[in-house]
Amino acid sequence: MQQLSLPLNLPGIYPEKVVWFQEILRSLGVRRSSNWPDRFGLSLRSWLAKQRHPPIKTLSLFAGGGGLDIAFHDAGFDIIEMVEFEAKYVQTLKKNCQPGKRLENSKPICIDIREFFPSPEINVDFIIGGPPCQTFSAAGRRAAGVAGTNDSRGKLFQEYVRLVKTLQPKGFLFENVYGITGAQKGEAWKEIQNAFKEAGYTIYVRILDAADYGVPQHRERLFIVGLKSGNYLFPYPTHGPDSPDQEPFYSAAEAVQGADTSDVEPGIGGRYGHLLTNIPPGLNYSFYTEEMGHPNPVFSWRSKFSDFLYKADPQMPVRTIKAQGGQYTGPFSWENRKFSVAEFKRLQTIPDDYEIVGNRQVCIEQIGNSVPPQLGRILALSILDQVMGVALPFTIHYLAPEKQLGFRKRKRQISERYAQKAKAAISNLRMTGQLFSMPAVSCLSQGQVVKFLSNDFAWCEKEVPNSSAIYLKYDLNPSCWMIEAQLEEKGQEENQFVIDIYPSWGHDEWKLNTRSVKLCAKNLDKQLFTALWKAFEEKLIEITGKADLVQLSGYYQYTPRINGVLTFHPKLKVDMFWRVVQCVVRGIGVATQLSEQAIALLWGVSAEEVFSYLQYLRSMGYEVRNHNTNPQITKGEYLIPYAFPTLTPRSVQLRKSLG
């Protein structure tokens, strides 16, 4: 093992009763209080500047908003160039490279890394950075599939490797989401490891949680440290149960204390905004699910991203801050409002005096894409110690290669604790009279009502461009909800088709306060088919408070809670396409990835016809996925998640093509 600058003995690797983090703070003259990471960085930079060690010339790739650059700059690394493609991020870097700023004397370059060719004479000691992670992230897996290295963004790691090969630094630090290890059944991860090894580097790999290193945010990321020579060990956590001295986590409440909140208002508005108030801190939309014990569930279990309506727990680090998100993407404050940009900076340990350029969304984007500087500082210090031979004023304790950290196990324990918290909150709402049972619908009958269905599957009260009028009648009573639809004000007397909907076996209680649902069409028309489901969904939302049909049926990876049966008038001549729709409504060929041949057998059609039928289903509002829409789906296979149409104008899948 390489001789390190400070003694590395067994107590250092397996510390028992040490006070590591407090020792670091004392050495730097910093006291743990609100916003201590800012003072930590400044004090560290000041101490290292006085030591006058030789400059460590560092190249930053995929610099983004500069989180990793802040960390390494504070740790005495000279960031000679910061390569970033997004001009809006470069504006932030330029702002903070000015004299007296956090990245003083650094040089940002706005360029596509594929066009970046540094001079052969340039001397670089170290390289830092992490390529865009969307193709490997959890959000990517769910929203668009894990393309991994098949996606152009996933290939950007090759540019990182190219520059490592060209510049031959002593080492590098590569950061990415941990999903990178499982993408493409592990093939992408093998490719990345082999590429670095072929460049002449021994690599050291760990998944770390930022909260373990003094960040008030649980953020799991993969780190690779590559060295041309010597050995490397990752530092022990400074905070949490795995830290040598059991230093408490840096909580969200501690972090945001005193931060500017002038740019936010109470509440979050919108259709679901009012739901935030009753969600206990630490929970998300799942508070309003049957599995959490809510008597009037709005959502189905795991039907939303985990940050949907997520309210931060002030006594704990927050969950991962996302760079992109919608109106209901948390974390939200325990004060039932959005966090301010200044608070988000604190939760990411980005210094107060670091200026982020752009509107609120652009600022959050840069914050969410950054490596939290405090985590970066601890890693930078470990590299100073082990790789660069810089004597530090404190001992760093290192993890033995076989040492396992416990943050994954603790996540399961946290889930159990929050389930108990939800139970207590529901009980309290009952006691205070804030929770009421859903009223039964005694009888609701309406004469003819006109709605409009647009080409992008919007369901409107008034006529909009490219929309069709749908004439509806409702008869909702405890025995049956009946909805009738026709294309003309005065249509046929007899129904041309009927969709019967009822709870699936084992799910007798479906919170509708009626035994069954009948959707009746006076015309055999695909627009009427879609409109009937839209009308049912509208009444479902209005009467039960559920978010949509998906919440009634359940997320497609679980057994559906409802069944549907489509029948036609006995005298009606029905073509093969409608027989396919009949199969889909019954759930045949639904909720699983299937080849064209398998679908053909299930539907009783030829394999050559399957693709055209899938296109017809999309034209009726069905979500249909394949390799073109979701790259993780095997070529030649298709997925119809639900037995009913789910596309709306906001659907990501609406803007994708099957090919």
XYZ file of C-alpha atoms in Angstrom:
659
model
C 0.000 0.000 0.000
C 1.201 3.505 -0.808
C 2.749 5.404 2.116
C 0.411 8.275 2.863
C 1.411 11.688 4.146
C -0.126 10.967 7.531
C 0.075 7.643 9.378
C -2.636 5.247 8.260
C -2.870 2.595 10.934
C -5.613 0.170 11.817
C -7.384 2.610 14.166
C -7.454 5.035 11.237
C -9.183 2.522 9.001
C -11.369 1.039 11.736
C -11.860 3.988 14.106
C -13.587 3.211 17.344
C -13.837 6.191 19.667
C -12.546 9.189 17.730
C -13.871 12.700 17.239
C -12.985 13.193 13.601
C -15.387 15.826 12.308
C -15.065 17.972 15.419
C -11.273 17.677 15.105
C -11.486 18.999 11.535
C -13.676 21.916 12.635
C -11.294 22.804 15.476
C -8.296 22.665 13.146
C -10.021 25.104 10.788
C -11.436 27.338 13.514
C -15.038 26.577 12.541
C -17.982 25.906 14.865
C -20.946 23.745 13.840
C -23.879 26.101 13.523
C -26.231 27.197 10.769
C -24.430 27.362 7.421
C -21.129 26.014 8.769
C -20.163 24.526 5.338
C -19.616 28.047 3.966
C -17.159 28.855 6.732
C -15.580 25.410 6.363
C -14.785 26.125 2.707
C -13.419 29.619 3.315
C -11.272 28.531 6.257
C -9.924 25.538 4.353
C -9.008 27.718 1.370
C -7.308 30.249 3.641
C -5.282 27.593 5.492
C -4.097 25.909 2.280
C -3.138 29.236 0.722
C -0.781 29.851 3.644
C 0.953 26.497 3.128
C 2.130 27.505 -0.360
C 2.152 23.968 -1.690
C 2.861 23.578 -5.440
C -0.204 24.347 -7.589
C -2.364 21.351 -8.487
C -3.458 22.152 -12.024
C -6.949 20.808 -12.482
C -9.261 20.486 -15.491
C -13.006 20.488 -14.817
C -15.244 18.714 -17.351
C -19.037 19.014 -17.504
C -18.704 21.804 -14.946
C -22.417 22.650 -14.844
C -23.166 25.241 -12.197
C -19.828 24.629 -10.489
C -20.539 22.506 -7.391
C -17.497 20.254 -7.741
C -15.370 23.244 -8.778
C -16.279 25.102 -5.569
C -15.179 22.063 -3.552
C -11.834 21.527 -5.250
C -11.078 25.242 -5.451
C -11.661 25.481 -1.679
C -9.311 22.501 -1.242
C -6.467 24.315 -2.981
C -6.763 22.867 -6.490
C -6.136 25.390 -9.294
C -9.041 25.001 -11.726
C -7.279 26.113 -14.916
C -10.237 25.449 -17.219
C -13.903 24.547 -16.743
C -15.520 22.976 -19.802
C -19.299 23.380 -20.048
C -21.649 23.222 -23.047
C -24.704 25.032 -21.612
C -24.287 28.785 -22.075
C -26.680 29.546 -19.204
C -24.449 27.575 -16.812
C -21.315 29.252 -18.130
C -22.813 32.618 -17.162
C -22.847 31.399 -13.553
C -19.252 30.176 -13.803
C -18.075 33.480 -15.285
C -19.859 35.448 -12.565
C -18.022 33.524 -9.867
C -14.576 33.575 -11.501
C -14.218 37.298 -10.989
C -11.688 38.656 -8.442
C -12.757 37.990 -4.861
C -15.332 35.382 -5.907
C -15.483 31.674 -5.021
C -13.845 30.502 -8.289
C -11.368 33.354 -8.607
C -8.697 32.809 -11.306
C -10.553 29.865 -12.886
C -11.366 29.935 -16.588
C -14.758 28.743 -17.923
C -15.045 27.641 -21.564
C -18.409 27.295 -23.314
C -17.851 24.442 -25.747
C -19.175 21.001 -26.651
C -16.700 18.586 -25.071
C -16.584 16.685 -28.355
C -14.970 19.777 -29.856
C -12.603 20.443 -26.957
C -8.991 19.644 -27.822
C -6.552 21.084 -25.274
C -3.055 21.999 -26.296
C -0.633 19.051 -26.026
C 1.666 21.321 -23.996
C -0.903 21.829 -21.260
C 0.102 20.258 -17.955
C -2.778 18.877 -15.899
C -2.353 17.122 -12.549
C -5.977 16.159 -11.975
C -9.334 15.993 -13.810
C -12.763 16.283 -12.182
C -16.323 16.050 -13.467
C -19.285 13.854 -14.274
C -21.067 13.542 -17.635
C -24.826 14.210 -17.827
C -26.617 11.438 -15.953
C -30.161 11.491 -17.396
C -29.646 8.276 -19.356
C -28.741 6.385 -16.170
C -30.938 8.130 -13.579
C -34.020 6.843 -11.789
C -36.072 9.534 -13.483
C -34.646 8.463 -16.812
C -35.454 4.834 -16.112
C -39.069 5.645 -15.364
C -39.779 8.471 -17.792
C -37.805 7.434 -20.825
C -36.004 4.216 -20.135
C -32.347 3.569 -19.457
C -30.582 4.116 -22.745
C -27.217 4.054 -20.994
C -24.319 4.223 -23.408
C -26.723 3.751 -26.341
C -27.851 7.342 -25.809
C -25.631 10.163 -27.127
C -25.452 11.599 -23.600
C -24.408 8.213 -22.235
C -21.533 8.198 -24.737
C -20.090 11.419 -23.319
C -18.041 9.421 -20.806
C -15.899 8.446 -23.806
C -14.944 12.101 -24.184
C -13.912 12.123 -20.534
C -11.736 9.057 -21.204
C -10.291 10.681 -24.343
C -9.110 13.673 -22.356
C -7.695 11.489 -19.580
C -5.720 9.576 -22.225
C -4.536 12.788 -23.883
C -3.508 14.692 -20.757
C -2.338 11.776 -18.569
C -2.976 13.445 -15.177
C -1.933 11.821 -11.904
C -5.557 11.004 -11.346
C -9.188 11.903 -11.860
C -12.519 11.967 -10.039
C -15.589 10.872 -12.003
C -19.103 11.297 -10.587
C -22.432 9.922 -11.793
C -25.728 8.429 -10.611
C -25.439 4.911 -9.209
C -27.915 3.684 -11.847
C -24.958 3.639 -14.184
C -23.909 0.290 -12.679
C -27.157 -1.457 -13.634
C -27.879 0.126 -17.026
C -28.084 -2.310 -19.942
C -27.761 -5.277 -17.571
C -24.360 -4.054 -16.424
C -22.839 -3.865 -19.903
C -22.525 -0.060 -19.825
C -20.737 -0.217 -16.468
C -18.271 -2.803 -17.776
C -17.622 -0.599 -20.782
C -16.888 2.434 -18.584
C -14.557 0.509 -16.245
C -12.644 -1.066 -19.118
C -12.237 2.292 -20.864
C -10.559 3.838 -17.814
C -8.371 0.785 -17.258
C -7.276 0.809 -20.902
C -6.307 4.461 -20.441
C -3.750 3.277 -17.888
C -5.559 3.951 -14.611
C -6.409 1.841 -11.592
C -9.912 2.775 -10.499
C -11.483 2.858 -7.027
C -15.260 2.898 -6.834
C -17.876 3.643 -4.170
C -21.471 4.753 -3.924
C -21.696 7.499 -1.319
C -24.608 9.320 0.306
C -23.975 13.078 0.543
C -25.725 13.211 3.953
C -22.908 11.061 5.350
C -20.472 13.878 4.555
C -22.185 16.903 6.055
C -24.750 17.700 3.363
C -28.355 18.214 4.580
C -29.565 16.023 1.715
C -29.671 12.275 1.048
C -28.096 12.039 -2.391
C -26.577 8.741 -3.497
C -23.956 9.037 -6.226
C -21.258 6.852 -7.709
C -17.681 8.108 -7.467
C -14.690 6.749 -9.353
C -11.193 7.837 -8.424
C -8.602 6.802 -11.012
C -4.854 6.838 -10.359
C -1.842 6.201 -12.573
C 0.076 4.943 -9.547
C -0.448 4.398 -5.844
C -3.574 3.409 -3.941
C -6.706 5.177 -2.799
C -9.220 4.702 0.001
C -12.460 6.628 0.322
C -12.875 8.714 3.482
C -15.059 7.598 6.347
C -18.367 9.470 6.684
C -18.132 12.602 8.786
C -21.814 12.469 9.795
C -24.516 9.956 10.604
C -24.520 6.438 12.089
C -21.548 5.316 9.970
C -19.306 8.165 11.107
C -16.578 7.259 13.644
C -17.964 9.584 16.307
C -21.691 9.268 15.435
C -21.855 12.950 14.509
C -25.544 13.804 13.919
C -26.679 14.487 10.371
C -26.794 18.121 9.331
C -30.558 18.650 9.317
C -32.609 20.629 6.826
C -33.834 22.997 9.556
C -30.272 23.778 10.651
C -29.226 24.381 7.066
C -31.955 26.837 6.007
C -32.012 28.846 9.228
C -31.716 32.518 8.341
C -31.803 31.965 4.577
C -33.621 34.513 2.420
C -37.228 33.456 1.648
C -38.455 36.660 0.036
C -38.863 34.998 -3.376
C -41.524 32.470 -2.293
C -45.166 32.660 -1.285
C -47.275 30.335 0.904
C -48.718 27.228 -0.745
C -48.007 25.692 -4.137
C -51.359 26.108 -5.900
C -52.755 23.913 -8.631
C -55.055 20.930 -8.500
C -53.110 19.058 -5.811
C -51.567 21.965 -3.937
C -54.070 21.836 -1.094
C -53.039 18.239 -0.327
C -49.599 19.347 0.862
C -50.932 20.818 4.118
C -51.906 17.503 5.729
C -48.871 15.520 4.542
C -46.616 14.898 7.562
C -43.029 16.183 7.135
C -40.901 13.501 5.504
C -43.737 11.949 3.473
C -44.989 12.460 -0.071
C -48.117 11.741 -2.138
C -48.111 8.190 -0.711
C -49.753 9.635 2.427
C -52.918 9.698 0.307
C -52.795 5.991 -0.628
C -54.702 3.004 0.681
C -51.423 1.331 1.655
C -50.647 4.179 4.061
C -54.090 3.793 5.599
C -55.756 6.876 4.136
C -59.547 6.388 4.151
C -60.031 8.528 1.019
C -57.044 7.608 -1.174
C -56.285 10.026 -3.990
C -53.342 8.145 -5.457
C -52.342 4.568 -6.141
C -49.238 3.073 -4.547
C -46.027 3.922 -6.447
C -47.975 5.597 -9.228
C -45.942 8.807 -8.917
C -42.293 9.733 -8.550
C -41.128 9.723 -4.933
C -40.653 13.506 -4.975
C -44.297 14.162 -5.944
C -45.733 16.302 -3.106
C -42.704 15.426 -0.982
C -42.529 17.581 2.162
C -39.125 17.800 3.839
C -38.602 16.693 7.435
C -36.891 19.585 9.270
C -35.087 17.197 11.631
C -33.482 15.176 8.835
C -31.598 15.763 5.576
C -33.989 16.188 2.626
C -34.291 13.709 -0.210
C -32.400 14.343 -3.426
C -33.045 17.736 -5.001
C -34.053 17.250 -8.640
C -32.761 19.475 -11.414
C -36.008 19.173 -13.375
C -39.523 18.841 -12.102
C -43.101 19.940 -12.344
C -45.371 21.992 -10.153
C -45.611 19.232 -7.537
C -41.963 18.168 -7.460
C -40.504 18.428 -3.977
C -38.856 18.884 -1.670
C -41.305 21.408 -0.281
C -40.808 23.171 3.018
C -42.453 21.875 6.202
C -44.033 25.359 6.193
C -46.220 24.174 3.267
C -44.519 26.247 0.595
C -41.745 26.004 -1.945
C -38.182 26.358 -0.767
C -36.541 29.583 -1.882
C -33.494 29.498 -4.158
C -31.376 30.590 -1.172
C -32.706 27.645 0.850
C -32.021 25.225 -2.007
C -28.435 26.482 -2.079
C -28.112 25.778 1.638
C -29.571 22.273 1.187
C -26.926 21.619 -1.493
C -24.164 23.369 0.576
C -23.612 25.883 -2.203
C -22.221 29.037 -0.524
C -24.553 31.973 0.090
C -22.176 34.292 -1.741
C -22.001 32.054 -4.821
C -24.134 33.779 -7.444
C -26.296 31.536 -9.623
C -27.437 33.269 -12.793
C -30.928 32.727 -14.220
C -34.579 32.590 -13.257
C -35.826 30.318 -10.479
C -36.070 27.187 -12.650
C -32.627 27.703 -14.203
C -31.154 28.224 -10.728
C -32.763 25.039 -9.378
C -31.578 23.180 -12.469
C -27.982 24.164 -11.748
C -28.314 23.380 -8.043
C -29.904 19.968 -8.668
C -27.237 18.979 -11.211
C -24.340 19.892 -8.920
C -22.184 17.751 -6.695
C -22.771 19.165 -3.183
C -19.591 21.123 -2.405
C -19.252 19.804 1.180
C -19.130 16.215 -0.058
C -16.707 17.343 -2.758
C -14.455 19.035 -0.167
C -14.053 15.848 1.880
C -13.196 13.877 -1.271
C -10.773 16.594 -2.374
C -9.069 16.475 1.026
C -8.655 12.705 0.736
C -6.985 13.217 -2.643
C -4.703 15.930 -1.275
C -3.679 13.517 1.469
C -3.257 10.269 -0.477
C -2.389 11.407 -4.008
C -0.824 14.847 -3.823
C 1.179 14.386 -0.609
C -0.174 17.517 1.101
C 0.162 17.406 4.896
C -3.159 18.286 6.517
C -3.696 19.644 10.053
C -5.968 16.723 10.948
C -6.103 12.976 10.437
C -8.443 11.599 7.806
C -9.983 8.228 8.600
C -10.436 5.922 5.628
C -12.816 3.121 4.712
C -11.298 -0.313 4.203
C -12.291 -1.663 0.754
C -14.543 -4.317 2.293
C -16.288 -1.907 4.694
C -19.989 -1.609 3.902
C -21.918 1.583 4.642
C -25.442 1.370 6.000
C -27.396 4.053 4.149
C -29.373 1.557 2.049
C -30.471 -0.386 5.126
C -31.384 2.838 6.909
C -33.672 3.809 4.017
C -35.860 0.802 4.792
C -35.931 1.731 8.466
C -36.888 5.297 7.594
C -39.784 3.994 5.472
C -41.132 2.078 8.454
C -40.849 5.160 10.664
C -42.726 7.328 8.182
C -45.476 4.703 7.858
C -46.060 5.074 11.603
C -45.975 8.835 11.193
C -48.688 8.622 8.525
C -50.850 6.474 10.766
C -50.563 8.975 13.615
C -51.337 11.903 11.291
C -54.480 10.217 9.939
C -55.633 9.459 13.484
C -55.107 13.088 14.462
C -57.044 14.350 11.427
C -59.948 12.106 12.415
C -59.913 13.348 15.994
C -59.868 16.995 14.941
C -62.674 16.477 12.425
C -60.505 17.334 9.418
C -60.978 13.926 7.800
C -64.349 12.928 6.436
C -65.549 9.783 4.740
C -66.393 10.090 1.081
C -70.123 10.794 0.802
C -72.202 8.219 -1.026
C -73.789 9.277 -4.287
C -77.498 8.744 -3.724
C -78.417 9.570 -7.306
C -77.082 11.979 -9.870
C -78.877 12.181 -13.183
C -78.230 14.801 -15.794
C -79.850 15.641 -19.065
C -77.717 15.966 -22.124
C -74.323 17.605 -21.530
C -71.904 18.634 -24.285
C -68.147 18.143 -23.884
C -65.328 18.424 -26.392
C -62.509 15.981 -27.083
C -59.483 17.442 -28.859
C -56.913 15.714 -31.057
C -54.371 15.804 -28.225
C -56.887 14.140 -25.870
C -57.806 17.232 -23.909
C -61.299 16.983 -22.338
C -62.858 20.443 -22.469
C -65.982 22.304 -21.412
C -65.814 24.569 -24.461
C -64.981 23.944 -28.080
C -61.303 24.289 -28.951
C -59.515 23.953 -32.321
C -59.423 20.384 -33.666
C -61.998 19.128 -31.194
C -65.195 17.105 -31.559
C -68.479 17.562 -29.718
C -69.549 14.660 -27.514
C -73.135 14.503 -26.217
C -73.350 12.862 -22.788
C -75.943 11.711 -20.276
C -75.178 10.652 -16.701
C -77.105 8.420 -14.330
C -74.965 7.807 -11.260
C -76.518 5.803 -8.440
C -75.355 3.338 -5.762
C -76.056 0.285 -7.922
C -74.475 1.518 -11.145
C -72.837 4.552 -12.708
C -74.130 4.796 -16.245
C -72.626 7.224 -18.752
C -74.032 7.425 -22.286
C -72.321 9.160 -25.203
C -73.197 9.940 -28.799
C -71.859 12.076 -31.650
C -75.109 13.891 -32.443
C -77.634 15.673 -30.304
C -80.276 13.168 -31.352
C -78.723 9.789 -31.914
C -79.753 6.169 -32.019
C -81.851 4.589 -29.296
C -79.782 1.431 -28.936
C -76.224 1.204 -27.695
C -73.690 0.088 -30.275
C -71.197 -0.935 -27.612
C -71.003 -1.036 -23.804
C -67.978 -1.156 -21.514
C -68.750 -2.777 -18.146
C -66.273 -1.931 -15.395
C -66.151 -3.576 -11.993
C -63.640 -4.305 -9.222
C -61.214 -7.117 -9.960
C -61.125 -10.213 -7.796
C -59.750 -9.443 -4.333
C -60.500 -5.714 -4.663
C -64.197 -5.571 -3.808
C -63.837 -2.180 -2.141
C -63.003 0.328 -4.890
C -64.132 3.526 -3.164
C -66.729 4.401 -5.801
C -69.802 3.784 -3.635
C -71.396 1.958 -6.534
C -71.325 -1.676 -7.607
C -70.426 -1.227 -11.269
C -69.901 1.239 -14.087
C -71.410 1.143 -17.583
C -70.033 3.245 -20.419
C -72.519 3.199 -23.286
C -71.964 4.439 -26.847
C -74.720 5.119 -29.371
C -72.204 5.048 -32.222
C -69.361 2.656 -33.003
C -66.702 5.337 -33.043
C -63.208 5.525 -31.610
C -63.695 9.123 -30.419
C -66.734 8.033 -28.422
C -64.692 5.207 -26.939
C -62.040 7.636 -25.719
C -64.624 10.196 -24.613
C -66.459 7.676 -22.433
C -63.279 6.888 -20.512
C -62.599 10.621 -20.167
C -66.125 11.209 -18.866
C -65.762 8.363 -16.370
C -62.429 9.745 -15.200
C -63.928 13.218 -14.801
C -66.702 11.919 -12.517
C -64.210 9.734 -10.653
C -62.136 12.821 -9.835
C -65.154 14.966 -9.024
C -66.844 12.494 -6.679
C -64.021 10.489 -5.087
C -61.105 12.929 -5.259
C -58.871 10.369 -6.969
C -56.309 11.859 -9.321
C -57.183 9.841 -12.436
C -58.082 6.367 -13.704
C -54.568 5.087 -13.063
C -55.110 5.694 -9.342
C -58.314 3.613 -9.448
C -56.697 0.745 -11.332
C -53.241 0.964 -9.750
C -49.780 1.336 -11.234
C -49.433 -1.030 -14.182
C -46.665 -3.127 -12.602
C -49.204 -4.356 -10.039
C -52.317 -6.498 -10.561
C -55.076 -4.142 -11.814
C -57.841 -3.331 -9.349
C -60.490 -2.994 -12.030
C -61.664 -5.202 -14.893
C -63.391 -4.130 -18.079
C -65.540 -5.975 -20.593
C -66.406 -4.500 -23.996
C -69.508 -5.902 -25.741
C -71.148 -4.929 -29.033
C -74.735 -4.859 -30.217
C -75.490 -8.404 -31.435
C -76.555 -7.165 -34.898
C -73.508 -4.947 -35.345
C -70.888 -5.946 -37.864
C -67.555 -5.433 -36.061
C -64.207 -5.382 -37.862
C -61.023 -6.936 -36.519
C -59.689 -3.688 -35.058
C -62.584 -3.483 -32.602
C -61.941 -7.115 -31.631
C -58.407 -6.002 -30.750
C -59.825 -3.160 -28.622
C -62.071 -5.711 -26.946
C -58.985 -7.740 -25.990
C -57.163 -4.688 -24.647
C -60.113 -3.630 -22.460
C -60.050 -7.115 -20.928
C -56.339 -6.661 -20.219
C -55.171 -9.143 -22.848
C -51.696 -8.183 -24.037
C -51.562 -5.354 -21.480
C -49.039 -4.385 -18.754
C -46.211 -6.596 -19.994
C -43.583 -6.336 -22.717
C -44.451 -8.595 -25.633
C -43.133 -9.299 -29.109
C -45.303 -8.784 -32.182
C -45.646 -12.573 -32.491
C -46.810 -12.924 -28.879
C -49.310 -10.089 -29.260
C -50.595 -11.594 -32.494
C -51.311 -14.906 -30.782
C -53.141 -13.205 -27.905
C -55.259 -11.033 -30.186
C -55.861 -13.598 -32.917
C -54.335 -11.496 -35.686
C -51.288 -11.811 -37.926
C -47.934 -10.509 -36.698
C -47.753 -8.206 -39.731
C -50.921 -6.410 -38.591
C -49.858 -5.785 -34.997
C -47.974 -2.534 -35.597
C -50.902 -0.913 -37.431
C -53.279 -1.935 -34.635
C -50.915 -0.411 -32.067
C -50.936 2.840 -34.051
C -54.751 2.794 -34.030
C -54.730 2.301 -30.264
C -52.472 5.352 -29.886
C -54.952 7.342 -31.960
C -57.570 6.419 -29.332
C -55.446 7.726 -26.480
C -53.724 4.505 -25.464
C -50.126 4.802 -24.343
C -48.042 2.368 -26.375
C -44.330 2.046 -25.793
C -41.511 0.413 -27.746
C -37.754 0.813 -28.196
C -38.263 4.151 -29.993
C -40.231 5.681 -27.126
C -38.428 3.919 -24.246
C -34.951 2.696 -25.221
C -34.799 0.125 -22.426
C -37.544 -1.880 -24.170
C -36.088 -4.614 -26.361
C -36.363 -3.919 -30.081
C -39.396 -5.646 -31.538
C -41.291 -5.641 -28.228
C -44.175 -3.403 -27.134
C -45.833 -2.362 -23.893
C -49.407 -1.120 -23.385
C -49.377 -0.166 -19.681
C -53.130 0.154 -19.098
C -56.368 -1.342 -20.397
C -57.838 2.149 -20.858
C -56.661 5.333 -22.645
C -54.343 7.493 -20.536
C -52.845 10.060 -22.932
C -53.443 13.746 -22.185
C -51.915 16.934 -23.629
C -49.261 16.754 -20.865
C -48.206 13.157 -21.579
C -44.553 12.696 -22.475
C -45.508 9.718 -24.644
C -47.826 11.870 -26.763
C -44.788 13.570 -28.285
C -43.012 10.312 -29.119
C -43.344 8.097 -32.169
C -43.439 4.310 -32.392
C -41.363 4.650 -35.573
